[in-house]
Phi, psi and omega in degrees: 000135182282160178299328179297315179295324179297316180296320180295320179294320179295320180296318179297321180294320179296317179298317180297316179295322180295319180294319180295317180298319180297320181294319180292325183288341180294130179292147178286130179280122179276140177285136179293156178302138181088359182295140177224144178283351177283116183294346180273356181253127180274126179302141181258131181297142180270106178247171186300148180278162182291165178303147183300335181294344180267006177291148178303128187217140171276126185232165173269109183242118178269116180204156176261008177283143183289162177304138179096351178285141174257126176245121181253112178263092185289337180292319183257000177065043176231146172240132180246136169249116182290120183263335184175191181296121180059028181223142178202160169257129182252133179238147172280147182221163167249146186229183184294140177288175184306129181092353181240006177286157181203171178212162179154176177246119183227190178216162176284111183275325176198168181227156179210142174265136183042061186292152170281163184236125175243097181299135177301149181306321181294327177291318179297319180293319181296316181288328178297324178295337178268358181091009179256118181264114180266148178287155175292330177205140177232121180298158178296154180161181185297333182264005182281134181300339181276355175069209190281331184213157176216137172248118185271126186265125180246153178276183184298333179277359179087008181270144179293128180277349185078000175262147180224156162258119187214170177281187179204148172265016176233069185301335179295345181278352178294133185093001183248160172260095187226338189276178176264028176119342178285158178260116182254146181226161172297146184305319180294329180282317180293330176293319177298314180296317180304318183288342186254348187244120178275162173300139182100351181296143179283137179232123178250117180256112180266114184194201182303142177095341178055030181285352178284349181074199182282122177219133183251122173206135184228109180279113182256020172095184187298133171272089189301321181297312180291323181298324181277319189247358179079191179096000000 
């Protein structure tokens, strides 16, 4: 082998080693929270989680409402599912912003997993005036505003009220007044509620207007025994 060929081989080796070193030196790109390899799913920004007081908790709730009743306290941003005598599961919620709060007694008319979203015409018109164009329909998925589950609330006549208890891809909004009247929950919490609540369940929404009438419920804090041992 000639000296010329030796020099060329050495040069090629140096170039190869330099390229390898540069590749190793490149920092690994971390996937953002909410990243999905599914190109049809839009990554969701990772924002701060809600205050710890909104975590799902077994509490001592004094009420005369029967087991299985849902009580929504929009003032304090809690939803209660009555589990038994003086017992309930408390969930943190997000509720309607100023001018969109409501109250009343309704029922769960139907349920859906990973529901699609059809924004009401008035919402589309309102958001369009702000420069936000909403779709006429958005299929269910990780980027859907209704989250993982939805409970559709119907009035006594069986008509859809257009209000829902649903999940959210914005968990940081729990504890806030942000929605257009729907009750939003963290996806893990609405999934838990969905599995425990049948269609036809009574829902009491305590809020502006006092249309829910007289309802008695007194949250006396954490049920430590149940919180530790379940049941």
